[in-house]
Coordinates of N, CA and C in Angstrom, one line a residue:
N1 N 5.8 -4.2 -5.3 CA 6.5 -3.0 -5.5 C 5.8 -2.2 -6.6
L2 N 6.1 -0.9 -6.7 CA 5.5 0.0 -7.7 C 6.7 0.5 -8.5
E3 N 6.9 -0.2 -9.7 CA 8.1 0.1 -10.5 C 7.8 1.3 -11.4
V4 N 7.9 2.5 -10.9 CA 7.7 3.7 -11.7 C 8.9 4.6 -11.4
E5 N 9.0 5.6 -12.2 CA 10.1 6.6 -12.1 C 9.9 7.3 -10.7
G6 N 11.0 7.5 -10.0 CA 11.0 8.1 -8.7 C 10.7 7.3 -7.5
R7 N 10.6 5.9 -7.8 CA 10.3 5.0 -6.7 C 11.4 5.1 -5.6
D8 N 12.6 5.4 -6.0 CA 13.7 5.3 -5.1 C 13.9 6.6 -4.3
L9 N 13.1 7.6 -4.5 CA 13.2 8.9 -3.8 C 13.0 8.7 -2.3
E10 N 13.6 9.5 -1.5 CA 13.4 9.4 0.0 C 12.0 9.9 0.3
G11 N 11.2 9.1 1.0 CA 9.8 9.4 1.3 C 8.9 8.4 0.7
V12 N 9.3 7.4 -0.1 CA 8.5 6.4 -0.6 C 8.8 5.1 0.1
Y13 N 7.9 4.5 0.8 CA 8.1 3.3 1.6 C 7.0 2.3 1.4
Y14 N 7.4 1.0 1.7 CA 6.4 0.0 1.8 C 5.5 0.2 3.1
A15 N 4.3 -0.1 3.0 CA 3.4 0.1 4.2 C 3.9 -0.7 5.3
M16 N 4.4 -1.9 5.1 CA 4.8 -2.8 6.2 C 6.0 -2.2 6.9
E17 N 6.9 -1.5 6.2 CA 8.0 -0.9 6.8 C 7.5 0.1 7.8
Y18 N 6.5 0.9 7.4 CA 5.9 2.0 8.2 C 5.2 1.4 9.4
L19 N 4.3 0.4 9.2 CA 3.5 -0.1 10.3 C 4.3 -0.9 11.3
T20 N 5.2 -1.8 10.8 CA 6.0 -2.6 11.8 C 6.9 -1.7 12.7
Q21 N 7.4 -0.6 12.0 CA 8.3 0.3 12.8 C 7.4 1.0 13.9
Q22 N 6.2 1.4 13.6 CA 5.4 2.0 14.6 C 5.0 1.1 15.7
N23 N 4.8 -0.2 15.3 CA 4.5 -1.2 16.3 C 5.6 -1.3 17.3
R24 N 6.8 -1.3 16.8 CA 8.0 -1.4 17.7 C 8.1 -0.1 18.6
V25 N 7.8 1.0 18.0 CA 7.8 2.3 18.8 C 6.7 2.2 19.9
N26 N 5.5 1.7 19.6 CA 4.5 1.5 20.6 C 4.8 0.6 21.7
S27 N 5.7 -0.4 21.4 CA 6.2 -1.3 22.4 C 7.3 -0.8 23.2
G28 N 7.8 0.4 23.0 CA 8.8 1.0 23.8 C 10.2 0.9 23.2
H29 N 10.3 0.3 21.9 CA 11.6 0.2 21.3 C 12.1 1.6 20.8
K30 N 13.4 1.8 20.8 CA 13.9 3.1 20.3 C 14.3 2.9 18.8
V31 N 14.0 3.9 18.0 CA 14.3 3.8 16.6 C 15.3 5.0 16.3
N32 N 16.4 4.7 15.6 CA 17.3 5.7 15.2 C 16.6 6.8 14.4
P33 N 16.7 8.1 14.9 CA 16.0 9.2 14.2 C 16.2 9.3 12.7
S34 N 17.3 8.9 12.3 CA 17.6 8.9 10.8 C 16.8 7.8 10.1
E35 N 16.3 6.8 10.8 CA 15.5 5.7 10.2 C 14.0 5.9 10.4
R36 N 13.6 6.9 11.2 CA 12.2 7.0 11.6 C 11.4 7.4 10.4
I37 N 10.3 6.6 10.2 CA 9.3 6.9 9.2 C 8.1 7.5 9.9
T38 N 7.8 8.7 9.8 CA 6.7 9.4 10.5 C 5.9 10.3 9.5
A39 N 4.6 10.4 9.8 CA 3.7 11.2 9.0 C 3.5 12.6 9.7
Q40 N 4.1 12.8 10.8 CA 3.9 14.1 11.6 C 4.2 15.3 10.7
G41 N 3.1 16.1 10.6 CA 3.2 17.4 9.8 C 3.4 17.2 8.3
K42 N 3.2 16.0 7.8 CA 3.4 15.7 6.4 C 2.2 15.5 5.6
R43 N 2.3 15.7 4.3 CA 1.3 15.4 3.3 C 1.5 14.0 2.9
V44 N 0.5 13.1 3.1 CA 0.7 11.7 3.0 C -0.2 11.2 1.9
I45 N 0.3 10.2 1.1 CA -0.5 9.5 0.1 C -0.3 8.0 0.4
I46 N -1.5 7.3 0.5 CA -1.4 5.8 0.7 C -1.9 5.3 -0.6
L47 N -1.2 4.4 -1.2 CA -1.6 3.7 -2.5 C -2.1 2.3 -2.1
G48 N -3.4 2.1 -2.2 CA -4.0 0.9 -1.9 C -5.2 1.1 -1.0
G49 N -6.3 0.4 -1.2 CA -7.5 0.7 -0.5 C -8.0 -0.4 0.4
G50 N -7.1 -1.4 0.7 CA -7.4 -2.5 1.6 C -7.2 -2.2 3.1
D51 N -7.2 -3.3 3.8 CA -7.0 -3.2 5.3 C -5.7 -2.6 5.7
T52 N -4.6 -3.0 4.9 CA -3.3 -2.4 5.2 C -3.3 -0.9 5.0
G53 N -3.9 -0.5 3.9 CA -4.0 1.0 3.7 C -4.8 1.7 4.8
S54 N -5.8 1.0 5.3 CA -6.6 1.6 6.3 C -5.8 1.7 7.6
D55 N -5.0 0.7 7.9 CA -4.1 0.8 9.0 C -3.1 1.9 8.9
C56 N -2.6 2.1 7.7 CA -1.7 3.3 7.4 C -2.4 4.6 7.7
L57 N -3.6 4.7 7.2 CA -4.4 5.9 7.4 C -4.6 6.2 8.9
G58 N -5.0 5.3 9.7 CA -5.2 5.5 11.1 C -3.9 5.9 11.8
T59 N -2.8 5.2 11.4 CA -1.5 5.5 12.0 C -1.1 6.9 11.6
A60 N -1.3 7.3 10.4 CA -0.9 8.7 9.9 C -1.7 9.7 10.7
H61 N -2.9 9.5 10.9 CA -3.8 10.5 11.7 C -3.2 10.6 13.1
R62 N -2.9 9.5 13.7 CA -2.4 9.6 15.1 C -1.0 10.2 15.2
Q63 N -0.2 10.1 14.1 CA 1.1 10.8 14.1 C 1.0 12.2 13.8
G64 N -0.2 12.7 13.4 CA -0.3 14.1 13.2 C -0.1 14.6 11.8
A65 N -0.5 13.8 10.8 CA -0.3 14.1 9.4 C -1.1 15.4 9.1
E66 N -0.6 16.2 8.1 CA -1.2 17.4 7.7 C -2.5 17.1 6.9
I67 N -2.3 16.1 5.9 CA -3.5 15.7 5.1 C -3.1 14.3 4.6
V68 N -4.1 13.4 4.4 CA -3.9 12.1 4.0 C -4.8 11.8 2.8
H69 N -4.2 11.3 1.7 CA -5.0 10.8 0.5 C -4.8 9.3 0.5
Q70 N -5.9 8.6 0.2 CA -5.8 7.2 0.0 C -6.3 6.9 -1.4
L71 N -5.4 6.5 -2.3 CA -5.7 6.3 -3.7 C -5.8 4.8 -4.0
E72 N -6.8 4.5 -4.8 CA -7.1 3.1 -5.2 C -7.1 3.0 -6.7
L73 N -6.5 1.9 -7.3 CA -6.5 1.7 -8.7 C -7.8 1.3 -9.2
L74 N -8.6 0.5 -8.4 CA -9.9 0.0 -8.9 C -11.0 1.0 -8.7
P75 N -12.2 0.7 -9.3 CA -13.3 1.6 -9.1 C -13.9 1.5 -7.6
E76 N -14.6 2.5 -7.3 CA -15.2 2.6 -5.9 C -16.3 1.5 -5.8
P77 N -16.2 0.6 -4.8 CA -17.1 -0.5 -4.7 C -18.5 0.0 -4.4
P78 N -19.6 -0.7 -4.6 CA -20.9 -0.3 -4.3 C -21.1 -0.4 -2.8
N79 N -22.2 0.3 -2.3 CA -22.5 0.3 -0.9 C -23.1 -1.0 -0.4
E80 N -23.8 -1.7 -1.4 CA -24.5 -2.9 -1.1 C -24.0 -4.0 -2.0
R81 N -24.1 -5.2 -1.5 CA -23.6 -6.4 -2.2 C -24.5 -6.7 -3.4
S82 N -24.0 -6.9 -4.6 CA -24.8 -7.2 -5.7 C -25.3 -8.6 -5.7
D83 N -26.3 -8.9 -6.5 CA -26.9 -10.2 -6.6 C -25.9 -11.3 -7.1
G84 N -25.0 -10.9 -7.9 CA -24.0 -11.8 -8.5 C -22.8 -12.0 -7.6
D85 N -22.7 -11.3 -6.5 CA -21.6 -11.4 -5.6 C -22.1 -12.2 -4.3
M86 N -22.2 -13.5 -4.4 CA -22.8 -14.3 -3.4 C -21.8 -15.0 -2.5
W87 N -22.2 -15.3 -1.3 CA -21.4 -16.1 -0.4 C -21.1 -17.4 -1.0
P88 N -19.9 -18.0 -0.9 CA -18.9 -17.6 0.1 C -17.8 -16.6 -0.4
N89 N -18.1 -16.0 -1.5 CA -17.1 -15.0 -2.0 C -17.1 -13.8 -1.0
W90 N -15.9 -13.2 -0.8 CA -15.8 -12.0 0.0 C -16.6 -10.9 -0.6
P91 N -17.5 -10.2 0.2 CA -18.4 -9.2 -0.4 C -17.6 -8.0 -0.9
M92 N -17.9 -7.7 -2.2 CA -17.2 -6.5 -2.8 C -18.0 -5.3 -2.6
T93 N -18.0 -4.8 -1.4 CA -18.7 -3.6 -1.0 C -17.8 -2.5 -0.4
L94 N -18.2 -1.3 -0.4 CA -17.4 -0.2 0.2 C -17.4 -0.4 1.7
R95 N -16.2 -0.4 2.2 CA -16.0 -0.6 3.7 C -15.4 0.7 4.3
T96 N -16.0 1.2 5.3 CA -15.5 2.4 6.0 C -15.1 2.0 7.4
S97 N -13.8 2.0 7.6 CA -13.2 1.6 8.9 C -13.2 2.8 9.9
S98 N -12.8 2.6 11.1 CA -12.7 3.7 12.1 C -11.6 4.7 11.6
S99 N -10.6 4.2 10.9 CA -9.6 5.1 10.4 C -10.2 6.1 9.4
H100 N -11.1 5.6 8.5 CA -11.7 6.5 7.5 C -12.6 7.5 8.2
E101 N -13.2 7.1 9.3 CA -14.1 8.0 10.0 C -13.3 9.1 10.7
E102 N -12.0 8.9 10.9 CA -11.2 10.0 11.4 C -10.8 11.1 10.4
G103 N -11.0 10.7 9.1 CA -10.7 11.7 8.1 C -9.9 11.2 7.0
G104 N -9.4 12.0 6.1 CA -8.7 11.6 4.9 C -9.5 11.7 3.7
V105 N -8.8 11.7 2.5 CA -9.5 11.8 1.2 C -9.3 10.5 0.5
R106 N -10.4 9.9 0.1 CA -10.4 8.6 -0.7 C -10.7 8.9 -2.1
D107 N -9.9 8.3 -3.0 CA -10.2 8.5 -4.5 C -9.9 7.2 -5.2
Y108 N -10.6 7.0 -6.3 CA -10.6 5.7 -7.0 C -10.3 5.9 -8.5
N109 N -10.0 4.7 -9.1 CA -9.6 4.8 -10.6 C -8.4 5.6 -10.8
I110 N -7.4 5.5 -10.0 CA -6.2 6.3 -10.1 C -5.0 5.4 -10.4
L111 N -4.2 5.7 -11.4 CA -3.0 5.1 -11.7 C -1.8 6.0 -11.5
T112 N -0.9 5.6 -10.7 CA 0.3 6.4 -10.4 C 1.3 6.2 -11.5
K113 N 1.7 7.3 -12.2 CA 2.6 7.3 -13.3 C 4.1 7.4 -12.9
K114 N 4.3 8.3 -11.9 CA 5.7 8.5 -11.5 C 5.7 9.4 -10.2
F115 N 6.8 9.4 -9.5 CA 7.1 10.4 -8.4 C 8.2 11.3 -8.9
S116 N 8.2 12.5 -8.3 CA 9.3 13.5 -8.6 C 9.6 14.2 -7.4
G117 N 10.8 14.9 -7.4 CA 11.2 15.6 -6.2 C 12.5 16.3 -6.5
E118 N 13.1 16.9 -5.5 CA 14.4 17.6 -5.7 C 15.4 17.1 -4.6
E119 N 16.6 17.0 -5.0 CA 17.7 16.6 -4.1 C 17.4 15.2 -3.5
G120 N 16.8 14.3 -4.3 CA 16.6 13.0 -3.9 C 15.4 12.8 -2.9
K121 N 14.6 13.9 -2.7 CA 13.5 13.8 -1.8 C 12.2 13.9 -2.5
L122 N 11.2 13.1 -2.1 CA 9.9 13.1 -2.7 C 9.2 14.5 -2.6
G123 N 8.5 14.9 -3.7 CA 7.8 16.1 -3.7 C 6.4 16.1 -4.3
K124 N 6.3 15.2 -5.3 CA 5.0 15.1 -6.0 C 4.7 13.7 -6.5
L125 N 3.4 13.4 -6.5 CA 2.9 12.2 -7.2 C 2.2 12.6 -8.5
H126 N 2.6 11.9 -9.6 CA 2.0 12.2 -10.9 C 1.0 11.1 -11.2
G127 N -0.2 11.3 -11.4 CA -1.2 10.3 -11.7 C -2.1 10.6 -12.9
V128 N -2.9 9.6 -13.2 CA -3.9 9.8 -14.3 C -5.2 9.0 -13.9
R129 N -6.3 9.4 -14.3 CA -7.5 8.7 -14.0 C -7.8 7.6 -15.0
L130 N -8.5 6.6 -14.6 CA -8.7 5.4 -15.4 C -10.2 5.2 -15.7
E131 N -10.4 4.5 -16.8 CA -11.7 3.9 -17.1 C -11.5 2.4 -17.3
W132 N -12.5 1.6 -17.0 CA -12.3 0.1 -17.1 C -13.1 -0.4 -18.3
G133 N -12.4 -1.1 -19.2 CA -13.1 -1.6 -20.4 C -13.4 -3.1 -20.4
P134 N -13.7 -3.7 -21.5 CA -14.0 -5.1 -21.6 C -12.8 -5.9 -21.1
P135 N -13.0 -7.2 -20.7 CA -11.9 -8.0 -20.3 C -10.9 -8.3 -21.3
D136 N -9.6 -8.4 -20.9 CA -8.5 -8.6 -21.8 C -8.3 -10.2 -21.9
N137 N -7.1 -10.6 -22.4 CA -6.9 -12.0 -22.6 C -6.7 -12.8 -21.3
T138 N -6.6 -12.1 -20.2 CA -6.5 -12.7 -18.8 C -7.8 -12.8 -18.2
G139 N -8.8 -12.3 -18.8 CA -10.2 -12.3 -18.2 C -10.5 -11.1 -17.3
R140 N -9.5 -10.2 -17.1 CA -9.7 -9.1 -16.2 C -10.1 -7.9 -17.1
P141 N -10.8 -6.9 -16.5 CA -11.2 -5.7 -17.2 C -10.0 -5.0 -17.7
S142 N -10.0 -4.4 -18.9 CA -8.9 -3.7 -19.4 C -8.8 -2.3 -18.8
M143 N -7.6 -1.8 -18.6 CA -7.4 -0.5 -18.0 C -7.1 0.6 -19.1
V144 N -7.9 1.6 -19.1 CA -7.8 2.7 -20.1 C -7.6 4.0 -19.4
E145 N -6.5 4.7 -19.8 CA -6.2 6.0 -19.2 C -7.1 7.0 -19.8
V146 N -7.7 7.9 -19.0 CA -8.6 8.9 -19.5 C -7.7 10.1 -20.0
K147 N -7.9 10.4 -21.3 CA -7.1 11.4 -21.9 C -7.4 12.8 -21.2
G148 N -6.3 13.5 -20.9 CA -6.5 14.8 -20.3 C -6.7 14.8 -18.8
S149 N -6.7 13.7 -18.2 CA -7.0 13.6 -16.8 C -5.7 13.6 -15.9
E150 N -4.6 13.8 -16.5 CA -3.3 13.8 -15.7 C -3.4 14.8 -14.6
F151 N -2.8 14.5 -13.4 CA -2.8 15.4 -12.3 C -1.5 15.2 -11.5
E152 N -1.3 16.2 -10.6 CA -0.2 16.1 -9.6 C -0.7 16.4 -8.2
I153 N -0.1 15.7 -7.2 CA -0.4 16.0 -5.8 C 0.9 16.2 -5.1
D154 N 1.0 17.3 -4.4 CA 2.2 17.6 -3.5 C 2.2 16.6 -2.4
V155 N 3.3 16.0 -2.1 CA 3.3 14.9 -1.1 C 4.7 14.8 -0.5
D156 N 4.8 14.4 0.8 CA 6.0 14.3 1.5 C 6.3 12.8 1.8
L157 N 5.2 12.0 1.9 CA 5.3 10.6 2.3 C 4.4 9.8 1.5
V158 N 4.9 8.7 0.8 CA 4.0 7.8 0.1 C 4.2 6.4 0.7
L159 N 3.1 5.8 1.0 CA 3.1 4.4 1.6 C 2.5 3.4 0.6
L160 N 3.2 2.4 0.2 CA 2.8 1.5 -0.8 C 2.0 0.3 -0.1
A161 N 0.7 0.3 -0.3 CA -0.2 -0.7 0.4 C -1.0 -1.4 -0.7
M162 N -0.5 -1.6 -1.8 CA -1.3 -2.1 -3.0 C -1.7 -3.6 -2.8
G163 N -1.0 -4.3 -1.9 CA -1.3 -5.7 -1.8 C -0.4 -6.6 -2.7
F164 N -0.6 -7.9 -2.6 CA 0.2 -8.8 -3.3 C -0.4 -9.1 -4.7
L165 N 0.4 -8.9 -5.7 CA -0.1 -9.1 -7.1 C 0.2 -10.5 -7.6
H166 N 1.4 -10.9 -7.5 CA 1.8 -12.3 -7.9 C 3.2 -12.5 -7.3
P167 N 3.7 -13.8 -7.3 CA 5.0 -14.0 -6.7 C 6.1 -13.4 -7.6
E168 N 7.3 -13.2 -7.0 CA 8.4 -12.7 -7.8 C 8.7 -13.7 -8.9
Q169 N 8.9 -13.3 -10.1 CA 9.1 -14.2 -11.2 C 10.5 -14.3 -11.6
T170 N 11.4 -13.8 -10.8 CA 12.8 -14.0 -11.0 C 13.4 -15.0 -10.0
G171 N 14.7 -15.3 -10.1 CA 15.3 -16.2 -9.2 C 14.8 -17.6 -9.4
M172 N 14.4 -18.3 -8.4 CA 14.1 -19.7 -8.5 C 13.0 -20.0 -9.5
I173 N 11.9 -19.2 -9.6 CA 10.9 -19.5 -10.5 C 11.4 -19.4 -11.9
A174 N 12.2 -18.4 -12.2 CA 12.8 -18.3 -13.6 C 13.8 -19.4 -13.8
D175 N 14.6 -19.7 -12.9 CA 15.6 -20.7 -13.0 C 15.0 -22.1 -13.3
L176 N 13.9 -22.4 -12.6 CA 13.3 -23.7 -12.8 C 12.4 -23.8 -14.0
K177 N 12.0 -22.6 -14.5 CA 11.2 -22.5 -15.7 C 9.8 -23.2 -15.4
V178 N 9.2 -22.9 -14.3 CA 7.9 -23.4 -14.0 C 6.9 -22.6 -14.8
D179 N 5.8 -23.2 -15.1 CA 4.7 -22.5 -15.9 C 3.9 -21.6 -14.9
L180 N 3.5 -20.5 -15.5 CA 2.7 -19.5 -14.8 C 1.3 -19.5 -15.4
D181 N 0.3 -19.1 -14.6 CA -1.1 -18.9 -15.1 C -1.3 -17.5 -15.7
G182 N -2.5 -17.2 -16.1 CA -2.7 -15.9 -16.7 C -2.6 -14.7 -15.8
R183 N -2.5 -15.0 -14.5 CA -2.4 -13.9 -13.5 C -1.0 -13.8 -13.0
G184 N -0.1 -14.6 -13.5 CA 1.3 -14.5 -13.1 C 1.7 -15.4 -11.9
N185 N 0.7 -16.2 -11.4 CA 1.0 -17.1 -10.3 C 1.5 -18.5 -10.8
V186 N 2.1 -19.3 -10.0 CA 2.7 -20.5 -10.4 C 1.5 -21.5 -10.6
K187 N 1.5 -22.1 -11.8 CA 0.5 -23.0 -12.2 C 0.7 -24.4 -11.7
T188 N -0.3 -25.0 -11.1 CA -0.2 -26.4 -10.5 C -1.4 -27.3 -11.0
D189 N -1.2 -28.6 -10.8 CA -2.3 -29.5 -11.1 C -3.1 -29.7 -9.8
D190 N -4.0 -30.7 -9.8 CA -4.9 -30.9 -8.6 C -4.1 -31.3 -7.4
N191 N -2.9 -31.9 -7.6 CA -2.1 -32.3 -6.4 C -1.0 -31.2 -6.0
K192 N -1.2 -30.0 -6.6 CA -0.3 -28.9 -6.3 C 1.1 -29.0 -6.9
M193 N 1.3 -29.9 -7.9 CA 2.6 -30.0 -8.5 C 2.6 -29.2 -9.7
T194 N 3.8 -28.5 -9.9 CA 4.0 -27.7 -11.1 C 4.3 -28.6 -12.3
N195 N 4.6 -27.9 -13.4 CA 5.0 -28.7 -14.6 C 6.4 -29.4 -14.5
I196 N 7.1 -29.0 -13.4 CA 8.4 -29.7 -13.1 C 8.1 -30.8 -12.1
P197 N 8.3 -32.0 -12.5 CA 8.1 -33.1 -11.5 C 8.8 -32.9 -10.2
G198 N 8.1 -33.1 -9.1 CA 8.7 -32.9 -7.8 C 8.8 -31.5 -7.3
V199 N 8.3 -30.6 -8.0 CA 8.2 -29.2 -7.6 C 6.8 -28.8 -7.3
F200 N 6.5 -28.5 -6.1 CA 5.1 -28.2 -5.7 C 5.0 -26.7 -5.2
A201 N 3.7 -26.2 -5.3 CA 3.5 -24.8 -4.9 C 2.1 -24.7 -4.3
A202 N 1.9 -23.8 -3.3 CA 0.6 -23.7 -2.6 C 0.5 -22.3 -2.1
G203 N -0.7 -22.0 -1.6 CA -0.9 -20.7 -1.0 C -0.8 -19.5 -2.0
D204 N -0.3 -18.4 -1.5 CA -0.2 -17.2 -2.4 C 0.6 -17.5 -3.6
M205 N 1.6 -18.4 -3.5 CA 2.4 -18.7 -4.7 C 1.6 -19.2 -5.9
S206 N 0.6 -20.0 -5.6 CA -0.2 -20.5 -6.7 C -1.6 -20.0 -6.8
R207 N -2.1 -19.5 -5.7 CA -3.5 -19.0 -5.7 C -3.5 -17.5 -5.9
G208 N -2.5 -16.8 -5.6 CA -2.5 -15.3 -5.6 C -2.9 -14.8 -4.2
Q209 N -3.0 -13.5 -4.1 CA -3.4 -12.9 -2.8 C -4.7 -13.5 -2.3
S210 N -4.6 -14.0 -1.1 CA -5.8 -14.6 -0.5 C -5.7 -14.7 1.0
L211 N -6.4 -15.6 1.6 CA -6.5 -15.7 3.1 C -5.6 -16.8 3.6
V212 N -5.2 -16.7 4.9 CA -4.3 -17.7 5.5 C -5.0 -19.1 5.5
V213 N -6.4 -19.1 5.6 CA -7.1 -20.4 5.7 C -6.9 -21.1 4.3
W214 N -6.8 -20.4 3.2 CA -6.6 -21.1 1.9 C -5.1 -21.6 1.9
A215 N -4.2 -20.8 2.4 CA -2.8 -21.2 2.4 C -2.6 -22.5 3.2
I216 N -3.3 -22.6 4.4 CA -3.2 -23.8 5.2 C -3.8 -25.0 4.5
A217 N -5.0 -24.8 3.9 CA -5.7 -25.9 3.1 C -4.8 -26.3 2.0
E218 N -4.2 -25.4 1.2 CA -3.4 -25.8 0.1 C -2.1 -26.4 0.5
G219 N -1.6 -25.9 1.6 CA -0.3 -26.6 2.2 C -0.6 -28.0 2.5
R220 N -1.7 -28.3 3.0 CA -2.1 -29.7 3.3 C -2.2 -30.5 2.0
E221 N -2.8 -29.9 1.0 CA -3.0 -30.6 -0.2 C -1.7 -30.8 -0.9
A222 N -0.8 -29.8 -0.8 CA 0.6 -30.0 -1.3 C 1.3 -31.2 -0.6
A223 N 1.2 -31.2 0.7 CA 1.8 -32.3 1.5 C 1.3 -33.7 1.0
R224 N 0.0 -33.7 0.7 CA -0.6 -35.0 0.2 C 0.0 -35.3 -1.2
G225 N 0.1 -34.3 -2.0 CA 0.7 -34.5 -3.3 C 2.2 -34.9 -3.3
V226 N 2.9 -34.4 -2.3 CA 4.3 -34.8 -2.2 C 4.4 -36.2 -1.7
D227 N 3.6 -36.6 -0.7 CA 3.5 -38.0 -0.2 C 3.2 -39.0 -1.4
E228 N 2.3 -38.6 -2.2 CA 1.9 -39.5 -3.3 C 3.0 -39.6 -4.3
F229 N 3.7 -38.5 -4.6 CA 4.8 -38.4 -5.6 C 5.9 -39.3 -5.1
L230 N 6.3 -39.2 -3.8 CA 7.4 -40.0 -3.3 C 7.1 -41.4 -3.1
M231 N 5.9 -41.7 -2.6 CA 5.6 -43.1 -2.2 C 4.8 -43.9 -3.2
G232 N 4.2 -43.2 -4.2 CA 3.4 -43.8 -5.2 C 1.9 -43.9 -4.8
V233 N 1.6 -43.9 -3.5 CA 0.3 -43.8 -2.9 C 0.3 -42.9 -1.7
T234 N -0.9 -42.5 -1.3 CA -1.0 -41.7 0.0 C -2.2 -42.1 0.7
S235 N -2.1 -42.0 2.0 CA -3.3 -42.2 2.9 C -3.8 -40.9 3.5
L236 N -3.1 -39.8 3.1 CA -3.5 -38.5 3.6 C -4.8 -38.1 3.0
P237 N -5.7 -37.5 3.7 CA -7.0 -37.1 3.1 C -6.8 -35.8 2.3
R238 N -7.7 -35.6 1.4 CA -7.7 -34.4 0.6 C -8.2 -33.3 1.5
S239 N -7.8 -32.1 1.2 CA -8.2 -30.9 1.9 C -9.7 -30.7 1.6
A240 N -10.4 -30.2 2.6 CA -11.9 -29.9 2.4 C -12.1 -28.9 1.3
S241 N -11.0 -28.1 1.0 CA -11.2 -27.0 0.0 C -11.3 -27.6 -1.4
T242 N -11.0 -28.9 -1.6 CA -11.0 -29.5 -2.9 C -12.3 -30.2 -3.1
Y243 N -13.2 -30.3 -2.1 CA -14.4 -31.1 -2.3 C -15.5 -30.3 -3.0

């Protein structure tokens, strides 16, 4: 979620609400007009530069959006893979999908500060440009707002496609008092057990946003850890991801 002022205005939606509804429409399902999320004739802003944001961009074009901006918090990636960004890491390069080829405005180093509007309806996005400084205590580059770079964009529809940051830290995680790592994910040992004996975590819960293949591998590793915890020994093989 994006916890800023104006998040609850009519016109701000999660990307998955938007995309799944359009999939249902494409399959012939009827949607109550009062619940329809459409970009037709609207000024659209997509927050997030990944694949989900690209899907939103293409869908908005096909629905007949007036104009679409896609804003990204991070810097614009390079066109070519750097020497330090080697396989098997995912290449950190600028990707242009067929959706981008259809149009739209892409912008980078943008932090959304708030939304505003009248009578409960979205009307503007308020943002500021960023510079990236030395790593902070989490090891990530520090985020610095550029003084005097504040701006506003008129908008009718905002789609939140920022991706998964870390698991919700309320509810069960808070109640159990499990340890978290520097990125806000659940911290585990090599057997995928948390600091609470008998409580295990895997996939996005402990790794952060990643691929389903990692979730499958870590799920198997967690199953091995559970077996060993309950039985004292295990005959289950370790996941190849740990070799």
